[in-house]
mmCIF file of C-alpha atoms in Angstrom:
data_model
loop_
_atom_site.group_PDB
_atom_site.id
_atom_site.type_symbol
_atom_site.label_atom_id
_atom_site.label_comp_id
_atom_site.label_asym_id
_atom_site.label_seq_id
_atom_site.Cartn_x
_atom_site.Cartn_y
_atom_site.Cartn_z
ATOM 1 C CA MET A 3 150.517 41.797 89.200
ATOM 2 C CA SER A 4 153.432 43.965 90.539
ATOM 3 C CA SER A 5 154.239 45.387 87.087
ATOM 4 C CA ASP A 6 152.321 47.482 84.597
ATOM 5 C CA PRO A 7 152.439 45.352 81.153
ATOM 6 C CA ALA A 8 152.734 48.954 79.579
ATOM 7 C CA ALA A 9 156.021 49.728 81.215
ATOM 8 C CA LYS A 10 157.846 46.913 79.222
ATOM 9 C CA ARG A 11 156.697 48.864 76.047
ATOM 10 C CA PRO A 12 157.833 52.355 76.304
ATOM 11 C CA PHE A 13 158.356 53.010 72.970
ATOM 12 C CA GLY A 14 155.053 51.192 71.820
ATOM 13 C CA ARG A 15 151.380 52.489 72.232
ATOM 14 C CA ARG A 16 149.496 50.442 75.231
ATOM 15 C CA PRO A 17 147.850 47.528 73.113
ATOM 16 C CA GLY A 18 144.221 47.920 72.641
ATOM 17 C CA LYS A 19 141.252 45.376 73.524
ATOM 18 C CA SER A 20 141.055 43.862 70.239
ATOM 19 C CA GLU A 21 144.571 43.465 69.854
ATOM 20 C CA THR A 22 145.253 41.582 73.084
ATOM 21 C CA ARG A 23 142.111 39.531 72.314
ATOM 22 C CA ALA A 24 143.850 38.638 68.839
ATOM 23 C CA ALA A 25 147.022 37.938 70.541
ATOM 24 C CA ILE A 26 145.345 35.148 73.004
ATOM 25 C CA LEU A 27 143.454 34.036 70.097
ATOM 26 C CA ALA A 28 146.531 33.235 67.591
ATOM 27 C CA ALA A 29 148.530 32.035 70.942
ATOM 28 C CA ALA A 30 145.631 29.504 71.695
ATOM 29 C CA GLU A 31 145.204 28.299 68.043
ATOM 30 C CA ARG A 32 149.183 27.504 68.332
ATOM 31 C CA ARG A 33 149.135 25.691 71.511
ATOM 32 C CA PHE A 34 145.827 23.659 70.924
ATOM 33 C CA ALA A 35 146.824 22.644 67.901
ATOM 34 C CA GLU A 36 150.212 21.425 68.912
ATOM 35 C CA ALA A 37 149.033 19.772 72.472
ATOM 36 C CA GLY A 38 145.242 19.436 71.876
ATOM 37 C CA TYR A 39 142.241 20.618 74.257
ATOM 38 C CA ALA A 40 143.553 18.716 77.261
ATOM 39 C CA GLY A 41 147.138 19.252 76.855
ATOM 40 C CA ALA A 42 146.997 23.136 76.349
ATOM 41 C CA SER A 43 147.329 24.979 79.193
ATOM 42 C CA LEU A 44 145.876 28.548 79.478
ATOM 43 C CA ARG A 45 149.170 29.697 81.776
ATOM 44 C CA ALA A 46 151.209 28.756 78.382
ATOM 45 C CA ILE A 47 148.713 30.491 76.239
ATOM 46 C CA ALA A 48 148.859 33.748 78.482
ATOM 47 C CA ARG A 49 152.599 33.292 78.211
ATOM 48 C CA ASP A 50 152.698 33.183 74.819
ATOM 49 C CA ALA A 51 150.254 36.078 74.202
ATOM 50 C CA ALA A 52 152.247 38.258 76.773
ATOM 51 C CA VAL A 53 149.174 38.661 78.876
ATOM 52 C CA ASP A 54 147.944 37.957 82.357
ATOM 53 C CA PRO A 55 145.981 34.830 82.495
ATOM 54 C CA ALA A 56 143.167 36.356 84.032
ATOM 55 C CA LEU A 57 142.413 38.466 80.653
ATOM 56 C CA ILE A 58 141.705 35.265 79.215
ATOM 57 C CA SER A 59 138.781 34.268 81.717
ATOM 58 C CA HIS A 60 137.969 38.148 81.036
ATOM 59 C CA PHE A 61 137.773 37.609 77.134
ATOM 60 C CA PHE A 62 136.702 34.161 77.069
ATOM 61 C CA GLY A 63 135.088 33.010 80.086
ATOM 62 C CA SER A 64 136.999 29.698 80.359
ATOM 63 C CA LYS A 65 139.385 27.401 78.659
ATOM 64 C CA ALA A 66 136.039 25.887 76.584
ATOM 65 C CA GLY A 67 135.234 29.638 75.714
ATOM 66 C CA LEU A 68 138.434 30.291 74.482
ATOM 67 C CA PHE A 69 139.048 26.599 72.495
ATOM 68 C CA VAL A 70 135.659 27.202 70.742
ATOM 69 C CA ALA A 71 136.510 30.879 69.741
ATOM 70 C CA ALA A 72 140.166 29.807 68.475
ATOM 71 C CA VAL A 73 138.680 26.903 66.225
ATOM 72 C CA LYS A 74 138.335 28.048 62.693
ATOM 73 C CA TRP A 75 134.843 26.936 62.685
ATOM 74 C CA PRO A 76 134.780 26.159 58.685
ATOM 75 C CA ILE A 77 130.698 26.556 58.696
ATOM 76 C CA ALA A 78 129.475 29.776 57.727
ATOM 77 C CA PRO A 79 126.188 29.751 59.608
ATOM 78 C CA GLU A 80 123.989 32.113 57.581
ATOM 79 C CA GLU A 81 125.077 30.837 54.024
ATOM 80 C CA THR A 82 124.613 27.481 55.119
ATOM 81 C CA VAL A 83 120.960 28.354 55.900
ATOM 82 C CA ALA A 84 120.413 29.923 52.896
ATOM 83 C CA GLU A 85 121.672 27.081 50.727
ATOM 84 C CA VAL A 86 119.897 24.465 52.822
ATOM 85 C CA MET A 87 116.721 26.740 51.927
ATOM 86 C CA ALA A 88 117.244 27.536 48.392
ATOM 87 C CA GLY A 89 115.069 25.426 46.198
ATOM 88 C CA GLY A 90 112.151 25.042 48.483
ATOM 89 C CA PRO A 91 111.481 22.789 51.663
ATOM 90 C CA GLU A 92 110.984 19.624 50.245
ATOM 91 C CA GLU A 93 114.647 19.027 49.517
ATOM 92 C CA ALA A 94 116.005 20.695 52.608
ATOM 93 C CA GLY A 95 116.713 17.378 54.327
ATOM 94 C CA ARG A 96 118.714 16.349 51.197
ATOM 95 C CA ARG A 97 120.545 19.760 50.893
ATOM 96 C CA LEU A 98 121.351 19.432 54.646
ATOM 97 C CA ALA A 99 122.668 15.907 54.239
ATOM 98 C CA ARG A 100 124.845 17.201 51.471
ATOM 99 C CA VAL A 101 126.455 20.330 53.140
ATOM 100 C CA PHE A 102 126.965 18.153 56.407
ATOM 101 C CA LEU A 103 129.267 15.456 54.184
ATOM 102 C CA ARG A 104 130.661 18.569 52.231
ATOM 103 C CA HIS A 105 132.260 19.908 55.565
ATOM 104 C CA TRP A 106 132.984 16.467 57.034
ATOM 105 C CA GLY A 107 134.679 14.985 54.091
ATOM 106 C CA PRO A 108 137.555 17.099 53.200
ATOM 107 C CA THR A 109 140.400 16.832 55.405
ATOM 108 C CA GLN A 110 141.071 20.827 55.579
ATOM 109 C CA THR A 111 137.670 21.564 56.937
ATOM 110 C CA ARG A 112 137.647 17.865 58.879
ATOM 111 C CA GLY A 113 140.362 19.246 61.128
ATOM 112 C CA PRO A 114 138.818 21.747 62.903
ATOM 113 C CA ILE A 115 135.326 19.773 62.861
ATOM 114 C CA LEU A 116 137.057 16.920 64.502
ATOM 115 C CA ALA A 117 138.976 18.883 67.019
ATOM 116 C CA LEU A 118 135.928 20.398 68.493
ATOM 117 C CA PHE A 119 134.013 16.825 68.448
ATOM 118 C CA ASN A 120 136.876 15.383 70.247
ATOM 119 C CA ALA A 121 137.190 18.277 72.629
ATOM 120 C CA ALA A 122 133.533 18.012 73.359
ATOM 121 C CA THR A 123 133.941 14.622 74.289
ATOM 122 C CA ALA A 124 136.604 15.530 76.741
ATOM 123 C CA ASP A 125 134.793 18.428 78.311
ATOM 124 C CA PRO A 126 130.990 18.850 78.371
ATOM 125 C CA GLU A 127 131.512 22.600 78.368
ATOM 126 C CA VAL A 128 132.759 22.197 74.979
ATOM 127 C CA ALA A 129 129.818 19.866 73.842
ATOM 128 C CA ALA A 130 127.416 22.547 75.414
ATOM 129 C CA LEU A 131 129.012 25.441 73.443
ATOM 130 C CA ARG A 132 129.464 23.519 70.293
ATOM 131 C CA GLY A 133 126.034 22.184 70.324
ATOM 132 C CA GLU A 134 124.636 25.579 71.258
ATOM 133 C CA PHE A 135 126.116 26.962 68.190
ATOM 134 C CA LEU A 136 124.767 24.612 65.723
ATOM 135 C CA ARG A 137 121.426 24.750 67.442
ATOM 136 C CA ASP A 138 121.034 28.552 67.566
ATOM 137 C CA ARG A 139 122.979 29.499 64.330
ATOM 138 C CA LEU A 140 122.516 26.668 62.177
ATOM 139 C CA LEU A 141 119.446 24.330 62.716
ATOM 140 C CA LEU A 142 116.949 26.715 64.305
ATOM 141 C CA PRO A 143 117.379 29.362 61.522
ATOM 142 C CA ILE A 144 116.482 26.301 59.218
ATOM 143 C CA LEU A 145 113.423 25.288 61.224
ATOM 144 C CA ASP A 146 112.386 28.930 61.648
ATOM 145 C CA ALA A 147 112.657 29.227 57.853
ATOM 146 C CA LEU A 148 110.516 26.126 57.597
ATOM 147 C CA ASP A 149 107.853 27.504 59.912
ATOM 148 C CA ALA A 150 108.392 24.151 61.843
ATOM 149 C CA ASP A 151 106.867 22.981 65.428
ATOM 150 C CA ARG A 152 108.715 21.672 68.285
ATOM 151 C CA ARG A 153 111.853 23.476 66.917
ATOM 152 C CA ALA A 154 113.792 22.643 69.906
ATOM 153 C CA LEU A 155 112.934 18.855 69.962
ATOM 154 C CA ARG A 156 113.792 18.627 66.066
ATOM 155 C CA ALA A 157 117.045 20.478 66.433
ATOM 156 C CA GLY A 158 118.300 17.957 68.772
ATOM 157 C CA LEU A 159 116.840 14.988 66.717
ATOM 158 C CA ILE A 160 119.018 16.380 63.836
ATOM 159 C CA SER A 161 122.078 16.814 65.914
ATOM 160 C CA ALA A 162 121.971 13.481 67.210
ATOM 161 C CA GLN A 163 121.366 11.830 63.815
ATOM 162 C CA LEU A 164 124.170 14.445 62.275
ATOM 163 C CA ASN A 165 126.734 13.852 65.067
ATOM 164 C CA GLY A 166 126.133 9.868 65.126
ATOM 165 C CA LEU A 167 126.639 9.822 61.124
ATOM 166 C CA GLY A 168 130.116 12.027 61.791
ATOM 167 C CA MET A 169 130.926 9.873 64.354
ATOM 168 C CA ASN A 170 130.480 6.319 62.333
ATOM 169 C CA ARG A 171 131.705 7.659 58.996
ATOM 170 C CA TYR A 172 134.727 9.615 60.145
ATOM 171 C CA VAL A 173 135.849 8.252 63.263
ATOM 172 C CA THR A 174 134.884 4.807 63.732
ATOM 173 C CA GLY A 175 134.587 3.807 60.560
ATOM 174 C CA PHE A 176 131.334 1.995 60.860
ATOM 175 C CA ILE A 177 130.173 3.497 57.564
ATOM 176 C CA GLY A 178 133.395 3.742 55.906
ATOM 177 C CA PRO A 179 133.858 4.356 52.198
ATOM 178 C CA ASP A 180 133.747 0.320 51.618
ATOM 179 C CA GLN A 181 130.019 0.640 53.083
ATOM 180 C CA ALA A 182 128.725 3.661 50.883
ATOM 181 C CA ASP A 183 130.129 6.713 48.717
ATOM 182 C CA ASP A 184 128.656 9.993 49.775
ATOM 183 C CA GLU A 185 125.944 10.083 47.358
ATOM 184 C CA GLU A 186 124.785 6.760 48.907
ATOM 185 C CA ILE A 187 124.738 8.164 52.352
ATOM 186 C CA ILE A 188 123.049 11.290 51.174
ATOM 187 C CA ASP A 189 120.261 9.042 49.483
ATOM 188 C CA ALA A 190 119.989 7.095 52.844
ATOM 189 C CA VAL A 191 119.891 9.943 55.109
ATOM 190 C CA ALA A 192 117.986 12.556 53.344
ATOM 191 C CA PRO A 193 114.736 11.379 54.012
ATOM 192 C CA VAL A 194 115.391 10.972 57.806
ATOM 193 C CA LEU A 195 116.829 14.588 57.817
ATOM 194 C CA GLN A 196 113.379 15.647 55.917
ATOM 195 C CA HIS A 197 111.378 14.020 58.590
ATOM 196 C CA TYR A 198 113.162 15.655 61.493
ATOM 197 C CA LEU A 199 112.995 18.946 59.683
ATOM 198 C CA ALA A 200 109.425 18.851 58.242
ATOM 199 C CA GLY A 201 107.515 15.796 59.056
ATOM 200 C CA PRO A 202 105.100 15.072 61.785
ATOM 201 C CA LEU A 203 106.898 13.965 65.148
ATOM 202 C CA SER A 204 103.972 11.704 66.252
ATOM 203 C CA MET B 28 158.830 -14.211 86.311
ATOM 204 C CA SER B 29 161.033 -15.582 88.705
ATOM 205 C CA SER B 30 158.934 -17.551 90.963
ATOM 206 C CA ASP B 31 156.173 -20.099 90.512
ATOM 207 C CA PRO B 32 153.096 -18.812 91.562
ATOM 208 C CA ALA B 33 151.780 -22.282 92.608
ATOM 209 C CA ALA B 34 154.955 -22.190 95.283
ATOM 210 C CA LYS B 35 152.850 -19.479 97.073
ATOM 211 C CA ARG B 36 150.036 -21.852 97.295
ATOM 212 C CA PRO B 37 151.351 -24.927 99.050
ATOM 213 C CA PHE B 38 148.302 -26.143 100.644
ATOM 214 C CA GLY B 39 145.908 -24.831 97.890
ATOM 215 C CA ARG B 40 145.543 -26.588 94.354
ATOM 216 C CA ARG B 41 146.613 -24.491 91.581
ATOM 217 C CA PRO B 42 144.020 -22.007 90.343
ATOM 218 C CA GLY B 43 142.476 -23.089 87.048
ATOM 219 C CA LYS B 44 141.963 -20.999 84.072
ATOM 220 C CA SER B 45 138.822 -20.046 84.702
ATOM 221 C CA GLU B 46 139.292 -19.025 88.373
ATOM 222 C CA THR B 47 142.138 -16.778 87.159
ATOM 223 C CA ARG B 48 139.884 -15.189 84.482
ATOM 224 C CA ALA B 49 137.296 -14.296 87.090
ATOM 225 C CA ALA B 50 139.946 -12.777 89.454
ATOM 226 C CA ILE B 51 141.069 -10.423 86.919
ATOM 227 C CA LEU B 52 137.588 -9.730 86.010
ATOM 228 C CA ALA B 53 136.376 -9.026 89.591
ATOM 229 C CA ALA B 54 139.550 -6.970 90.217
ATOM 230 C CA ALA B 55 139.267 -5.300 86.779
ATOM 231 C CA GLU B 56 135.401 -4.303 87.667
ATOM 232 C CA ARG B 57 136.490 -2.616 91.157
ATOM 233 C CA ARG B 58 139.462 -0.617 89.556
ATOM 234 C CA PHE B 59 137.521 0.756 86.599
ATOM 235 C CA ALA B 60 134.371 1.724 88.882
ATOM 236 C CA GLU B 61 136.619 3.611 90.878
ATOM 237 C CA ALA B 62 139.166 5.189 88.629
ATOM 238 C CA GLY B 63 137.300 5.205 85.123
ATOM 239 C CA TYR B 64 138.923 3.660 82.167
ATOM 240 C CA ALA B 65 141.584 6.093 81.810
ATOM 241 C CA GLY B 66 142.311 5.973 85.613
ATOM 242 C CA ALA B 67 142.689 2.272 86.239
ATOM 243 C CA SER B 68 145.967 0.703 85.854
ATOM 244 C CA LEU B 69 146.690 -2.766 84.378
ATOM 245 C CA ARG B 70 149.270 -3.109 87.030
ATOM 246 C CA ALA B 71 147.328 -2.432 90.058
ATOM 247 C CA ILE B 72 144.396 -4.705 88.536
ATOM 248 C CA ALA B 73 147.080 -7.404 88.102
ATOM 249 C CA ARG B 74 148.082 -6.688 91.806
ATOM 250 C CA ASP B 75 144.530 -7.152 93.316
ATOM 251 C CA ALA B 76 143.938 -10.373 91.322
ATOM 252 C CA ALA B 77 147.355 -11.414 92.137
ATOM 253 C CA VAL B 78 148.605 -12.512 88.773
ATOM 254 C CA ASP B 79 151.422 -11.571 86.684
ATOM 255 C CA PRO B 80 150.208 -8.664 84.050
ATOM 256 C CA ALA B 81 151.131 -10.648 81.216
ATOM 257 C CA LEU B 82 148.113 -13.099 82.081
ATOM 258 C CA ILE B 83 145.718 -9.972 81.211
ATOM 259 C CA SER B 84 147.176 -9.633 77.783
ATOM 260 C CA HIS B 85 146.865 -13.369 77.428
ATOM 261 C CA PHE B 86 143.058 -13.529 78.485
ATOM 262 C CA PHE B 87 141.922 -10.099 77.426
ATOM 263 C CA GLY B 88 144.386 -8.962 74.669
ATOM 264 C CA SER B 89 144.667 -5.476 75.704
ATOM 265 C CA LYS B 90 142.936 -2.895 78.479
ATOM 266 C CA ALA B 91 140.054 -2.315 75.926
ATOM 267 C CA GLY B 92 139.566 -5.870 75.780
ATOM 268 C CA LEU B 93 139.541 -6.211 79.354
ATOM 269 C CA PHE B 94 137.369 -3.329 79.824
ATOM 270 C CA VAL B 95 134.558 -4.417 77.565
ATOM 271 C CA ALA B 96 134.632 -7.944 79.093
ATOM 272 C CA ALA B 97 134.381 -6.329 82.782
ATOM 273 C CA VAL B 98 131.638 -4.251 82.070
ATOM 274 C CA LYS B 99 128.027 -5.479 83.050
ATOM 275 C CA TRP B 100 126.784 -5.236 79.646
ATOM 276 C CA PRO B 101 123.088 -4.594 80.519
ATOM 277 C CA ILE B 102 121.611 -5.804 77.321
ATOM 278 C CA ALA B 103 120.683 -9.866 76.574
ATOM 279 C CA PRO B 104 121.551 -9.541 72.543
ATOM 280 C CA GLU B 105 119.493 -12.778 71.820
ATOM 281 C CA GLU B 106 116.322 -11.882 73.581
ATOM 282 C CA THR B 107 116.752 -7.905 72.273
ATOM 283 C CA VAL B 108 116.581 -9.432 68.978
ATOM 284 C CA ALA B 109 113.526 -11.812 70.007
ATOM 285 C CA GLU B 110 111.721 -9.022 71.518
ATOM 286 C CA VAL B 111 112.376 -6.501 68.276
ATOM 287 C CA MET B 112 111.231 -9.094 65.926
ATOM 288 C CA ALA B 113 108.186 -10.150 68.027
ATOM 289 C CA GLY B 114 105.060 -8.892 66.239
ATOM 290 C CA GLY B 115 106.174 -8.799 62.657
ATOM 291 C CA PRO B 116 108.735 -6.526 60.689
ATOM 292 C CA GLU B 117 106.479 -3.625 60.107
ATOM 293 C CA GLU B 118 106.821 -2.248 63.970
ATOM 294 C CA ALA B 119 110.471 -3.679 64.395
ATOM 295 C CA GLY B 120 111.744 0.047 64.492
ATOM 296 C CA ARG B 121 109.214 1.336 66.945
ATOM 297 C CA ARG B 122 110.318 -1.786 69.161
ATOM 298 C CA LEU B 123 114.056 -1.108 68.578
ATOM 299 C CA ALA B 124 113.550 2.551 69.684
ATOM 300 C CA ARG B 125 111.570 1.306 72.910
ATOM 301 C CA VAL B 126 114.199 -1.255 73.984
ATOM 302 C CA PHE B 127 116.894 1.397 73.470
ATOM 303 C CA LEU B 128 115.278 4.096 76.044
ATOM 304 C CA ARG B 129 114.458 1.378 78.337
ATOM 305 C CA HIS B 130 118.139 0.546 78.491
ATOM 306 C CA TRP B 131 119.724 3.846 78.657
ATOM 307 C CA GLY B 132 116.663 5.405 80.909
ATOM 308 C CA PRO B 133 116.986 3.622 84.505
ATOM 309 C CA THR B 134 120.054 4.719 86.252
ATOM 310 C CA GLN B 135 121.243 0.826 86.991
ATOM 311 C CA THR B 136 121.420 0.034 83.177
ATOM 312 C CA ARG B 137 122.475 3.345 82.188
ATOM 313 C CA GLY B 138 125.694 3.416 84.303
ATOM 314 C CA PRO B 139 127.612 0.680 82.394
ATOM 315 C CA ILE B 140 126.175 1.966 79.291
ATOM 316 C CA LEU B 141 127.571 5.422 79.885
ATOM 317 C CA ALA B 142 130.785 3.733 81.128
ATOM 318 C CA LEU B 143 131.157 2.077 77.702
ATOM 319 C CA PHE B 144 129.790 5.150 75.759
ATOM 320 C CA ASN B 145 132.537 7.423 77.326
ATOM 321 C CA ALA B 146 135.383 4.746 77.446
ATOM 322 C CA ALA B 147 134.676 4.611 73.552
ATOM 323 C CA THR B 148 135.534 8.251 73.148
ATOM 324 C CA ALA B 149 138.725 8.149 75.208
ATOM 325 C CA ASP B 150 139.947 5.000 73.429
ATOM 326 C CA PRO B 151 139.107 4.110 69.789
ATOM 327 C CA GLU B 152 139.904 0.243 70.477
ATOM 328 C CA VAL B 153 136.809 0.542 73.024
ATOM 329 C CA ALA B 154 134.961 2.103 70.329
ATOM 330 C CA ALA B 155 135.662 -0.369 68.013
ATOM 331 C CA LEU B 156 134.729 -3.533 70.398
ATOM 332 C CA ARG B 157 131.564 -1.750 71.787
ATOM 333 C CA GLY B 158 130.491 -1.049 67.954
ATOM 334 C CA GLU B 159 131.280 -4.736 66.738
ATOM 335 C CA PHE B 160 129.348 -5.928 69.614
ATOM 336 C CA LEU B 161 126.362 -3.941 69.016
ATOM 337 C CA ARG B 162 126.822 -4.785 65.276
ATOM 338 C CA ASP B 163 127.407 -8.288 65.329
ATOM 339 C CA ARG B 164 125.232 -9.263 68.275
ATOM 340 C CA LEU B 165 122.082 -6.969 68.030
ATOM 341 C CA LEU B 166 121.765 -5.223 64.815
ATOM 342 C CA LEU B 167 123.000 -7.812 62.257
ATOM 343 C CA PRO B 168 121.033 -10.552 63.688
ATOM 344 C CA ILE B 169 117.698 -8.418 63.285
ATOM 345 C CA LEU B 170 118.759 -7.293 60.089
ATOM 346 C CA ASP B 171 119.131 -11.182 59.062
ATOM 347 C CA ALA B 172 115.822 -11.512 60.544
ATOM 348 C CA LEU B 173 114.291 -8.761 58.375
ATOM 349 C CA ASP B 174 116.169 -10.329 55.392
ATOM 350 C CA ALA B 175 117.458 -6.730 54.433
ATOM 351 C CA ASP B 176 119.970 -5.642 51.716
ATOM 352 C CA ARG B 177 123.310 -3.771 52.729
ATOM 353 C CA ARG B 178 123.242 -5.058 56.042
ATOM 354 C CA ALA B 179 126.562 -3.586 57.444
ATOM 355 C CA LEU B 180 125.651 -0.174 55.789
ATOM 356 C CA ARG B 181 122.285 -0.359 57.536
ATOM 357 C CA ALA B 182 123.810 -1.352 60.767
ATOM 358 C CA GLY B 183 126.089 1.736 60.573
ATOM 359 C CA LEU B 184 123.467 4.006 59.877
ATOM 360 C CA ILE B 185 121.332 2.450 62.989
ATOM 361 C CA SER B 186 124.212 2.549 65.642
ATOM 362 C CA ALA B 187 124.772 6.392 64.066
ATOM 363 C CA GLN B 188 121.311 7.471 65.092
ATOM 364 C CA LEU B 189 120.857 5.630 68.330
ATOM 365 C CA ASN B 190 124.424 6.586 69.724
ATOM 366 C CA GLY B 191 123.651 10.287 68.690
ATOM 367 C CA LEU B 192 120.283 10.041 70.343
ATOM 368 C CA GLY B 193 121.820 8.451 73.904
ATOM 369 C CA MET B 194 124.318 11.206 73.488
ATOM 370 C CA ASN B 195 121.787 13.982 72.893
ATOM 371 C CA ARG B 196 119.183 12.669 75.505
ATOM 372 C CA TYR B 197 121.427 11.486 78.281
ATOM 373 C CA VAL B 198 124.691 13.257 78.111
ATOM 374 C CA THR B 199 124.455 16.962 76.546
ATOM 375 C CA GLY B 200 120.620 17.177 77.479
ATOM 376 C CA PHE B 201 119.805 18.572 74.321
ATOM 377 C CA ILE B 202 116.899 16.287 74.158
ATOM 378 C CA GLY B 203 116.108 16.374 77.765
ATOM 379 C CA PRO B 204 112.787 15.523 79.454
ATOM 380 C CA ASP B 205 111.523 19.056 78.730
ATOM 381 C CA GLN B 206 111.430 18.329 75.209
ATOM 382 C CA ALA B 207 109.849 15.387 75.029
ATOM 383 C CA ASP B 208 108.936 12.191 76.874
ATOM 384 C CA ASP B 209 109.922 8.830 76.248
ATOM 385 C CA GLU B 210 106.993 8.061 73.991
ATOM 386 C CA GLU B 211 107.260 11.145 71.976
ATOM 387 C CA ILE B 212 110.880 10.364 71.505
ATOM 388 C CA ILE B 213 109.636 6.723 70.305
ATOM 389 C CA ASP B 214 107.270 8.223 67.855
ATOM 390 C CA ALA B 215 109.742 10.591 66.340
ATOM 391 C CA VAL B 216 112.561 8.258 66.188
ATOM 392 C CA ALA B 217 110.329 4.910 65.262
ATOM 393 C CA PRO B 218 110.047 5.501 61.308
ATOM 394 C CA VAL B 219 113.661 6.604 60.999
ATOM 395 C CA LEU B 220 114.901 3.065 62.553
ATOM 396 C CA GLN B 221 112.204 1.535 60.186
ATOM 397 C CA HIS B 222 113.291 3.298 57.128
ATOM 398 C CA TYR B 223 116.997 2.183 58.251
ATOM 399 C CA LEU B 224 115.952 -1.668 59.122
ATOM 400 C CA ALA B 225 113.656 -2.313 56.137
ATOM 401 C CA GLY B 226 113.102 1.039 53.802
ATOM 402 C CA PRO B 227 114.616 1.439 50.235
ATOM 403 C CA LEU B 228 118.048 3.075 51.083
ATOM 404 C CA SER B 229 118.307 5.012 47.551
#
């Protein structure tokens, strides 16, 4: 870095931390949408945002961290936890199945979910960050509210079931609309989620 | 093709169909093991096997078809179906869970399973071929033996559960050995598989 970036903005104030972060996120969102996770380069994102590439590491840690921050995650975890718990513990599994299909189903929310899903298969660090988000912000709070034992195991079993379901329903097509509509999927999967949420594991 | 390959082997007999196929498979196995699914080229495999690349398409249809044929699939489907059914339908889910962990667990059988799993995430055609193999050779015969209704849906739900479990136990580590040993996983998953195999779906 031979030049001070502020020198290029003689009439503007020096951009603040949150503006720099927002500029990086906006550039990342465009580049990832255009080129996908593997195809977008941190160098190009830094250039678009007019920042030094080292600032990306500073703010987001890694490409995986930037990606997960840039994706418009369509699930509000607190509201989702409240929705799954509303109406008592007996039907929590059914409500979780319903919330899951409602987010994966429509194209506009499925886009970012699938982008994260696909990037997670390409980069284990994305898989870890995505899995931790789902576990820590969504599944463990639900299991806490249910006062469940072995919460980490239960969260792992639930995410296994939901990821596999998302894959077979929306990617491979092995559980396509010709096999079952959403209500039939909810009927089939609700007792399984209920078992993992609140049933005896042994 | 300007030259007759037989002309290069004036003292040998013309290689037969099954020899050519075997030579392609042997070359594919080496190249895929060295370079992975994406990294291995059909051109290099054809060169190693001393065949015209068009013969690969002729025998295997595509790179995905060649890969699935070359992987040493560690599951003998007929024996596995018999094992899952032995002892009656009530414990079929438990035996399926046990067979699954016995194949994914040991390093020597997990290798090819993971290779297929990873290639399936890189190429939807591999995912389709792999899924069809599991469905048609393993899950549908079990469901036939159980005289189940809605077999394609049940097979899709079971493969969703098992793929997600394999992912979280052996790839992401969200259900690692610190969470549960194999017997605990079997206890937790057996009733779910039993539900998908033989329970009421609605």
